[in-house]
PDB file of C-alpha atoms and ligand atoms in Angstrom:
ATOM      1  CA  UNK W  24      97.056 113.349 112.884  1.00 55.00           C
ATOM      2  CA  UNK W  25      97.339 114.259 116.798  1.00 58.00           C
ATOM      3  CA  UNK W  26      96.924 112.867 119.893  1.00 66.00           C
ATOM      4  CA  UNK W  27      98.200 110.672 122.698  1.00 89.00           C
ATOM      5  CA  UNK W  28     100.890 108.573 122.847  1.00 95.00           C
ATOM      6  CA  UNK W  29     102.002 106.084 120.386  1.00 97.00           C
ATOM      7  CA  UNK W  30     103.442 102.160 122.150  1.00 98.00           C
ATOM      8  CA  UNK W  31     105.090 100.008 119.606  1.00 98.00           C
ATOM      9  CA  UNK W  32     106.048  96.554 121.066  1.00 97.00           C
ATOM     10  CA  UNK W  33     107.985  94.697 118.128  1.00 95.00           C
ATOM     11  CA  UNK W  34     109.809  91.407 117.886  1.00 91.00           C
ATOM     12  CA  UNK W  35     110.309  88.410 115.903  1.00 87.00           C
ATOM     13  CA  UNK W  36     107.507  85.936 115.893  1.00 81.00           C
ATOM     14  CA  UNK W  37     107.435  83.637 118.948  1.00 81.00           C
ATOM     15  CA  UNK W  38     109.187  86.353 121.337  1.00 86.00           C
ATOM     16  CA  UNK W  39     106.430  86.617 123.753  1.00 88.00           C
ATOM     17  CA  UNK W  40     105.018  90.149 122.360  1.00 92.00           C
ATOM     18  CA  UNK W  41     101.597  89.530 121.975  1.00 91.00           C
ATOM     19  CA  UNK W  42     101.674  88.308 125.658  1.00 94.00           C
ATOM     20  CA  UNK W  43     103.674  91.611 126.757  1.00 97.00           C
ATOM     21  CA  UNK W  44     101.585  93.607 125.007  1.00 97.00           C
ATOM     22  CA  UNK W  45      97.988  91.824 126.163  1.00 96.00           C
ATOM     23  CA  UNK W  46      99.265  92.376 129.571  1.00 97.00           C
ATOM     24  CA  UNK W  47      99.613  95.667 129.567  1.00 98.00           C
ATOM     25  CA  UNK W  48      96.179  96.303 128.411  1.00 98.00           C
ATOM     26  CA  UNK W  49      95.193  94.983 131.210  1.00 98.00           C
ATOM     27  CA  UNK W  50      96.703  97.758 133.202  1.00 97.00           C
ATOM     28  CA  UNK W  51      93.772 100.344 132.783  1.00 95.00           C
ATOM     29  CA  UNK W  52      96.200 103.233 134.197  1.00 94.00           C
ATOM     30  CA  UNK W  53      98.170 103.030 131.197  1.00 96.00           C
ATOM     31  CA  UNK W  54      95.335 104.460 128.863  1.00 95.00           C
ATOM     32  CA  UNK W  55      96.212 102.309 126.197  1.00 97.00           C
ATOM     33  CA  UNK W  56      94.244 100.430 123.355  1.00 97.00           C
ATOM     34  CA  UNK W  57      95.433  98.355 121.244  1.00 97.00           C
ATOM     35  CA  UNK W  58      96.101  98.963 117.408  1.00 98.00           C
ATOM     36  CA  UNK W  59      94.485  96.490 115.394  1.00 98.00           C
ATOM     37  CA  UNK W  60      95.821  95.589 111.911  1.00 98.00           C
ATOM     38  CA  UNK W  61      94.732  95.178 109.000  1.00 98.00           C
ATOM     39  CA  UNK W  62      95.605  91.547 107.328  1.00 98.00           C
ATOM     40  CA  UNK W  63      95.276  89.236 104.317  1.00 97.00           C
ATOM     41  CA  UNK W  64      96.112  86.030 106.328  1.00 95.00           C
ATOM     42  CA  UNK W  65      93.654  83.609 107.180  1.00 93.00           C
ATOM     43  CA  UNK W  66      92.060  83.736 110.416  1.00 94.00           C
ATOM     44  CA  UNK W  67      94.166  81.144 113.232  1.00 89.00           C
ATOM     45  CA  UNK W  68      91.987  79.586 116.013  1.00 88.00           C
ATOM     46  CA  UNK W  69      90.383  81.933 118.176  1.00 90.00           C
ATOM     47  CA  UNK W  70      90.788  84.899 116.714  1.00 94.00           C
ATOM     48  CA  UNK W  71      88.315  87.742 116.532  1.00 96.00           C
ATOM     49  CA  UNK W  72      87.736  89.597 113.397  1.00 97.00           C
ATOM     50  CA  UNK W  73      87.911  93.423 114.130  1.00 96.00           C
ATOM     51  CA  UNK W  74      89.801  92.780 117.940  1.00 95.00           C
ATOM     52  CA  UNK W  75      92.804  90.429 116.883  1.00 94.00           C
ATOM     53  CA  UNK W  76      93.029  91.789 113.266  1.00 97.00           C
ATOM     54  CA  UNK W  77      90.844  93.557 110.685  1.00 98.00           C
ATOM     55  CA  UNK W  78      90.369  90.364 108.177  1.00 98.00           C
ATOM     56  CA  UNK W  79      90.714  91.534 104.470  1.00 97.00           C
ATOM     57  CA  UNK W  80      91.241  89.849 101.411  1.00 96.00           C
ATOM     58  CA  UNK W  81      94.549  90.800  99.246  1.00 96.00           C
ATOM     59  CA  UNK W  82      92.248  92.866  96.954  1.00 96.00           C
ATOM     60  CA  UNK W  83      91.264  94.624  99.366  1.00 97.00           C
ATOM     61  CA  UNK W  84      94.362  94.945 101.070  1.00 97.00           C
ATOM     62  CA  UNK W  85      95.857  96.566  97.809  1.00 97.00           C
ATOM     63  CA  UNK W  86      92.593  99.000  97.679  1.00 98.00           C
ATOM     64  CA  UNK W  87      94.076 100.663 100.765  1.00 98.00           C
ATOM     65  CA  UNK W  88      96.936 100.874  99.617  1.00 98.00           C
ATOM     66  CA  UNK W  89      96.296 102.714  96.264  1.00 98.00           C
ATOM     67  CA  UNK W  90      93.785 104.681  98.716  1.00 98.00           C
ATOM     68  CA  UNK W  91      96.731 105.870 100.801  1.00 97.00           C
ATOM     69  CA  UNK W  92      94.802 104.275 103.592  1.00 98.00           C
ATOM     70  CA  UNK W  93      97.685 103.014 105.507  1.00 98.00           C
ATOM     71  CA  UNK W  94     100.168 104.356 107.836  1.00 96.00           C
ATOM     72  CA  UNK W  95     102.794 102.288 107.104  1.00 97.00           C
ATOM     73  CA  UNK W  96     102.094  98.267 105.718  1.00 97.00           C
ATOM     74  CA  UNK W  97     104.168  95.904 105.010  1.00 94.00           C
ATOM     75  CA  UNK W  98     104.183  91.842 103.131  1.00 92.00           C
ATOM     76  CA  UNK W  99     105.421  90.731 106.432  1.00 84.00           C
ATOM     77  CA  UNK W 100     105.439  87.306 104.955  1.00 82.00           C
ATOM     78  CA  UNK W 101     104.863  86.368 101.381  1.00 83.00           C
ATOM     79  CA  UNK W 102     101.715  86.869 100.191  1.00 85.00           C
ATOM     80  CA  UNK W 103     100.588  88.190 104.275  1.00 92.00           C
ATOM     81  CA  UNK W 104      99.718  91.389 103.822  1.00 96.00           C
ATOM     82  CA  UNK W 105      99.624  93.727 107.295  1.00 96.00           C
ATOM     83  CA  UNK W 106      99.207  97.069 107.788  1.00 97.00           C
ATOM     84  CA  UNK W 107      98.002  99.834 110.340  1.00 98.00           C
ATOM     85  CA  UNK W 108      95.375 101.914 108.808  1.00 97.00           C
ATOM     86  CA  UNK W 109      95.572 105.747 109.641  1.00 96.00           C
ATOM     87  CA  UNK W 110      91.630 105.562 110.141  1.00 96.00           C
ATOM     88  CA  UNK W 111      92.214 103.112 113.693  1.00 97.00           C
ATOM     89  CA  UNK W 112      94.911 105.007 115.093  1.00 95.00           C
ATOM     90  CA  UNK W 113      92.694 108.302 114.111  1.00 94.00           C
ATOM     91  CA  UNK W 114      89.920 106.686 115.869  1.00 95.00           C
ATOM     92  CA  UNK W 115      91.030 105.627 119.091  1.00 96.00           C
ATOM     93  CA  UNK W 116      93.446 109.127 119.369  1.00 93.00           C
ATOM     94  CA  UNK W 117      89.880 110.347 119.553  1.00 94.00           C
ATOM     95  CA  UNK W 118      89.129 108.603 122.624  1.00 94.00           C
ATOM     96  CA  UNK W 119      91.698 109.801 124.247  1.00 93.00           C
ATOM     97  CA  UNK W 120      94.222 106.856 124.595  1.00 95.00           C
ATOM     98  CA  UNK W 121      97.563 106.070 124.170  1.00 96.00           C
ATOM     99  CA  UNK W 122      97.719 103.356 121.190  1.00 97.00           C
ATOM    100  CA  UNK W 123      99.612  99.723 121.233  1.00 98.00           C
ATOM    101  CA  UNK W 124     101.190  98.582 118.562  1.00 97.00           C
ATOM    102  CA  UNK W 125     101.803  94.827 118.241  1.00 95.00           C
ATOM    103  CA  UNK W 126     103.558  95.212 114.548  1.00 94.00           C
ATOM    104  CA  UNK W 127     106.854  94.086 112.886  1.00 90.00           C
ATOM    105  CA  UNK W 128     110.018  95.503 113.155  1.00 93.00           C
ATOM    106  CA  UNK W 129     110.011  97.454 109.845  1.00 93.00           C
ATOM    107  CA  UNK W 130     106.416  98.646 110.512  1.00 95.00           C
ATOM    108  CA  UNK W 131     107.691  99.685 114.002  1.00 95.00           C
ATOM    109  CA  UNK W 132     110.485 101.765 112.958  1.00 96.00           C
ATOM    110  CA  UNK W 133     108.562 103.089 110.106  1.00 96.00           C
ATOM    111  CA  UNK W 134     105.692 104.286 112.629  1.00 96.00           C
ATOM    112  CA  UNK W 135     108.940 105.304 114.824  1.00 96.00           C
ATOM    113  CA  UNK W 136     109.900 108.287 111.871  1.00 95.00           C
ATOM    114  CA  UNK W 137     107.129 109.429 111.348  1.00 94.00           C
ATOM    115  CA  UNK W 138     106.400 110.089 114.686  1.00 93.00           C
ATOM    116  CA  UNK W 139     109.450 110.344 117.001  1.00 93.00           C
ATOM    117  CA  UNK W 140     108.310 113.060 119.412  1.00 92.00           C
ATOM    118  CA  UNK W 141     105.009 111.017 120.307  1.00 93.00           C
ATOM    119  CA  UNK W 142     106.489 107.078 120.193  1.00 96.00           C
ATOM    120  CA  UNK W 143     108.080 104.036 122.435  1.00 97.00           C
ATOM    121  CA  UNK W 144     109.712 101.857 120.402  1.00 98.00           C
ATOM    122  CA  UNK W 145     110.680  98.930 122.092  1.00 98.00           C
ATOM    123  CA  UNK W 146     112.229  95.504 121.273  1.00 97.00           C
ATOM    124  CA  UNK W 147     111.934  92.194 122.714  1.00 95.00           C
ATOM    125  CA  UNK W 148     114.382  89.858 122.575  1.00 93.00           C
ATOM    126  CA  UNK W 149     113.596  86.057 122.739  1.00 89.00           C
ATOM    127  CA  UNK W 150     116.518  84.068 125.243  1.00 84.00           C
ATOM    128  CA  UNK W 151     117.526  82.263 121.191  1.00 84.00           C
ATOM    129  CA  UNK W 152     116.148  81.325 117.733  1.00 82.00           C
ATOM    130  CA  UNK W 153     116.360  78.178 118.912  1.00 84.00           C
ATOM    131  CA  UNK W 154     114.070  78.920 121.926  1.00 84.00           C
ATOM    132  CA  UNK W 155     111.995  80.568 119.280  1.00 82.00           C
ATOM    133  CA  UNK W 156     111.445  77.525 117.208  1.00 82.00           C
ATOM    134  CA  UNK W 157     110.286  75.626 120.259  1.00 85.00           C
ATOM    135  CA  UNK W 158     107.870  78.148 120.899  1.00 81.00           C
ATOM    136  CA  UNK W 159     106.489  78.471 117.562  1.00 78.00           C
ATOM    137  CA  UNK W 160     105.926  74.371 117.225  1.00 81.00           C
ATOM    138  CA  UNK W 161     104.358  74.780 121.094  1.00 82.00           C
ATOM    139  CA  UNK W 162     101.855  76.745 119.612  1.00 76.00           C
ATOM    140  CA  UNK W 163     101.486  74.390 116.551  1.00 70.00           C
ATOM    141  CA  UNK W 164      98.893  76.462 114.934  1.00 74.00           C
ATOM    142  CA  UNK W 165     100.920  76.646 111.330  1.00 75.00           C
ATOM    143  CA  UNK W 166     102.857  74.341 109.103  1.00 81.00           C
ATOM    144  CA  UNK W 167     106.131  73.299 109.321  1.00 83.00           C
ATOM    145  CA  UNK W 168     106.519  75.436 106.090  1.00 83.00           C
ATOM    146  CA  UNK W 169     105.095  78.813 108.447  1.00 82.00           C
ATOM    147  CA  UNK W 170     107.397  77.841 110.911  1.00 83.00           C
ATOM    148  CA  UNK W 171     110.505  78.176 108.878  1.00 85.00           C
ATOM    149  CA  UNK W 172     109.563  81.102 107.545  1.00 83.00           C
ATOM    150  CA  UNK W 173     109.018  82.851 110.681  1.00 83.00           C
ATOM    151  CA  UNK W 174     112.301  81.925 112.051  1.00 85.00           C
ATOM    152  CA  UNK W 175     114.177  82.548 108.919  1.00 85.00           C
ATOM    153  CA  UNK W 176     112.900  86.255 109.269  1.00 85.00           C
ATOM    154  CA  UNK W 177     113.865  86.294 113.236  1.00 87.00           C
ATOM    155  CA  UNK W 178     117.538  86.486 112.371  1.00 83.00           C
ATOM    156  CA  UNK W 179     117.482  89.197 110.130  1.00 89.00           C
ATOM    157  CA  UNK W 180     114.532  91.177 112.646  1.00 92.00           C
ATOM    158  CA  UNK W 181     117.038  90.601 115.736  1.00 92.00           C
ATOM    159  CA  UNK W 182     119.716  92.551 113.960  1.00 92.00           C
ATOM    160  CA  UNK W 183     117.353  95.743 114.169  1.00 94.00           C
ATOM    161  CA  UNK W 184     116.917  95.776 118.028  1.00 94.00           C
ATOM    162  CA  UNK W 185     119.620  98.375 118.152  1.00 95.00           C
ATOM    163  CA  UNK W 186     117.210 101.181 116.052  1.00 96.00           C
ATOM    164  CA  UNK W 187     114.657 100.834 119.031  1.00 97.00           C
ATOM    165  CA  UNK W 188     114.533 102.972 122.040  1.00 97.00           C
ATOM    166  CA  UNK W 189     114.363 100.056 124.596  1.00 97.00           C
ATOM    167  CA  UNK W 190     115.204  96.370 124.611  1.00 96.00           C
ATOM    168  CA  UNK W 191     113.432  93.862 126.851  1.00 96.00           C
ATOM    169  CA  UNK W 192     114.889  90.460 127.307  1.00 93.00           C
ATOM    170  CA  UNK W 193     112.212  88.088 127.264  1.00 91.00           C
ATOM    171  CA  UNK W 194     114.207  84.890 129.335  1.00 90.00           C
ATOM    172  CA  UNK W 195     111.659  85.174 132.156  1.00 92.00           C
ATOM    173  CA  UNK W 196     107.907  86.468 131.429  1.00 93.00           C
ATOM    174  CA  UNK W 197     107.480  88.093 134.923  1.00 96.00           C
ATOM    175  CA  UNK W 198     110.489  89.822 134.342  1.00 97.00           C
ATOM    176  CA  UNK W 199     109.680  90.772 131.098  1.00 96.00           C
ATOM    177  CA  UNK W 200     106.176  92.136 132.341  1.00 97.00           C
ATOM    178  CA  UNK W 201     107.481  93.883 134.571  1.00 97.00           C
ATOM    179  CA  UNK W 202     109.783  95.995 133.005  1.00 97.00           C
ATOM    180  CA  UNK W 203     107.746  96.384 130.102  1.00 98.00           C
ATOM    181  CA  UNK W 204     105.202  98.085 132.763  1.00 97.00           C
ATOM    182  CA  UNK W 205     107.878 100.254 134.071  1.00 97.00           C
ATOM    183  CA  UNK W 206     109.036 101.155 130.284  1.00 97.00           C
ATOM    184  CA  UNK W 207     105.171 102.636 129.684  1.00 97.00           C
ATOM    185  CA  UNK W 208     104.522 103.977 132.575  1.00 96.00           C
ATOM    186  CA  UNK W 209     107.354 105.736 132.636  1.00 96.00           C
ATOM    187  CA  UNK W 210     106.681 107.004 129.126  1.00 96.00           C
ATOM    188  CA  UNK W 211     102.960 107.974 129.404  1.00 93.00           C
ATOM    189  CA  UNK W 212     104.277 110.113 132.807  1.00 87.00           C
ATOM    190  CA  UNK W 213     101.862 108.104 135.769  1.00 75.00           C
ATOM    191  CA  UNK W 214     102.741 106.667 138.547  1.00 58.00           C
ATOM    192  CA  UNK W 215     102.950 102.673 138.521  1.00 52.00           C
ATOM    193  CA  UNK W 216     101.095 100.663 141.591  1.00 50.00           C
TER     194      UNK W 216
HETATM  195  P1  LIG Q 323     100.979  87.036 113.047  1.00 65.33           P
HETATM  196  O1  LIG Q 323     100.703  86.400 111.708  1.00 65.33           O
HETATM  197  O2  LIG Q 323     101.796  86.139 113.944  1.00 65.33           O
HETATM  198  O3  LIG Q 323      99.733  87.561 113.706  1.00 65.33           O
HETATM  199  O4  LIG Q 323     101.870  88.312 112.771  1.00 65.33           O
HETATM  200  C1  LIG Q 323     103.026  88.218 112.015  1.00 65.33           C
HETATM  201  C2  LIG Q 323     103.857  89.452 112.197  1.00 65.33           C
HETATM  202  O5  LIG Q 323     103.224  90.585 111.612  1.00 65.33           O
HETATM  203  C3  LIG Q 323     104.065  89.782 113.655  1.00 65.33           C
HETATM  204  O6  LIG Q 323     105.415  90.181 113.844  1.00 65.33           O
HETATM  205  C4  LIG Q 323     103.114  90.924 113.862  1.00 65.33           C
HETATM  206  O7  LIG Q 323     103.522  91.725 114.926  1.00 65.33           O
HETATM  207  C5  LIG Q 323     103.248  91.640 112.527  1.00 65.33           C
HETATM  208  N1  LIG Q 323     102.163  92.609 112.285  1.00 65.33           N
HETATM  209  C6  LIG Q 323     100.905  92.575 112.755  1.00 65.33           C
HETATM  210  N2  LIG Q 323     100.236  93.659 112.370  1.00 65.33           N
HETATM  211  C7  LIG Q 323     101.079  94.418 111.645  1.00 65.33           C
HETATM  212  C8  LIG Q 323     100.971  95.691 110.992  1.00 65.33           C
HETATM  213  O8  LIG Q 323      99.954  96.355 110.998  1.00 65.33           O
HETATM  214  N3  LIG Q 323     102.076  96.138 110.358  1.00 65.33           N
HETATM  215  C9  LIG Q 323     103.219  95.444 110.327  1.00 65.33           C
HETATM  216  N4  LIG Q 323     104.247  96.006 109.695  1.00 65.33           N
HETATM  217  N5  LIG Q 323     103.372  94.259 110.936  1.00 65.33           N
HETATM  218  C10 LIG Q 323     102.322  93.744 111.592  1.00 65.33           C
END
């Protein structure tokens, strides 16, 4: 596989990623398009089959992986499947962009090794867990049970940020955009406006 350059924006759930990383696809100087994933979780609100995630069931999440379809996957939570298929980043690599990753921290370092000379790694940092489980019951689009989870796994993803290439501090979103605009640009070589 070969081509442009490869964005990864990980962080526990709740850290304001998703935004980060929306944002700069709005910045059409940066090239990018985003990754999307492949997933065995149901569908939340508005989201888009083949533009949010690629919806699969567990069978066929475990197809692809027998198929050696997958550039690096992981059971983010139990019984959620994700995974980037090799096929997507192939695919937009042959339009010419750089690709964004919105993925977990083991997925991100994983994508990391196997291509260090091509990828940004870079962390964000939520101001607390305890800021993260306000967040997560602002959003209120899981259970109490989700919730948990998700922040259970925060403290053990925060102790990774040190493997990434950057850290952004996500205590103030126009900060946060900011930099993270810098970080690219700087990294796919233009100039920012
Ligand atoms: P959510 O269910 O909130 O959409 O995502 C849960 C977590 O899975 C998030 O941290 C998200 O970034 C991560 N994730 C999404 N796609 C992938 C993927 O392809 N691979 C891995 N390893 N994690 C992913």
């Amino acid at each position: 596989m070969k081509g442009g350059k490869l964005i990864i924006f990980s962080a526990p759930s709740g850290s304001g990623k998703t935004t980060i990383v929306q944002y700069l696809l709005k910045q059409k100087e940066l090239n990018l398009a985003f990754s999307v994933s492949a997933t065995s979780r149901v569908r939340r609100g508005e989201e888009i089959e083949g533009e949010n995630y690629y919806f699969i069931s567990t069978s066929e999440f475990i197809k692809h992986i027998k198929g050696d379809d997958f550039l690096e996957w992981e059971e983010v939570y139990r019984d959620n499947f994700y995974g980037t298929l090799k096929s997507e980043v192939e695919r937009l690599w042959a339009k010419g962009k750089n690709v964004i990753f919105d993925i977990d921290v083991v997925g991100g370092l994983r994508i990391k090794k196997k291509f260090p000379n091509e990828t940004l790694a870079v962390f964000v940092k939520p101001p607390s867990v305890d800021e993260l489980k306000i967040r997560l019951k602002k959003r209120s689009t899981e259970s109490e049970e989700k919730i948990s989870m998700r922040i259970a796994k925060a403290s053990v993803e925060l102790a990774t940020a040190p493997q990434f290439d950057k850290v952004i501090k996500n205590y103030d979103l126009d900060i946060a955009l900011a930099e993270a605009h810098q970080l690219v640009a700087d990294y796919v070589g233009i100039e920012k406006k």
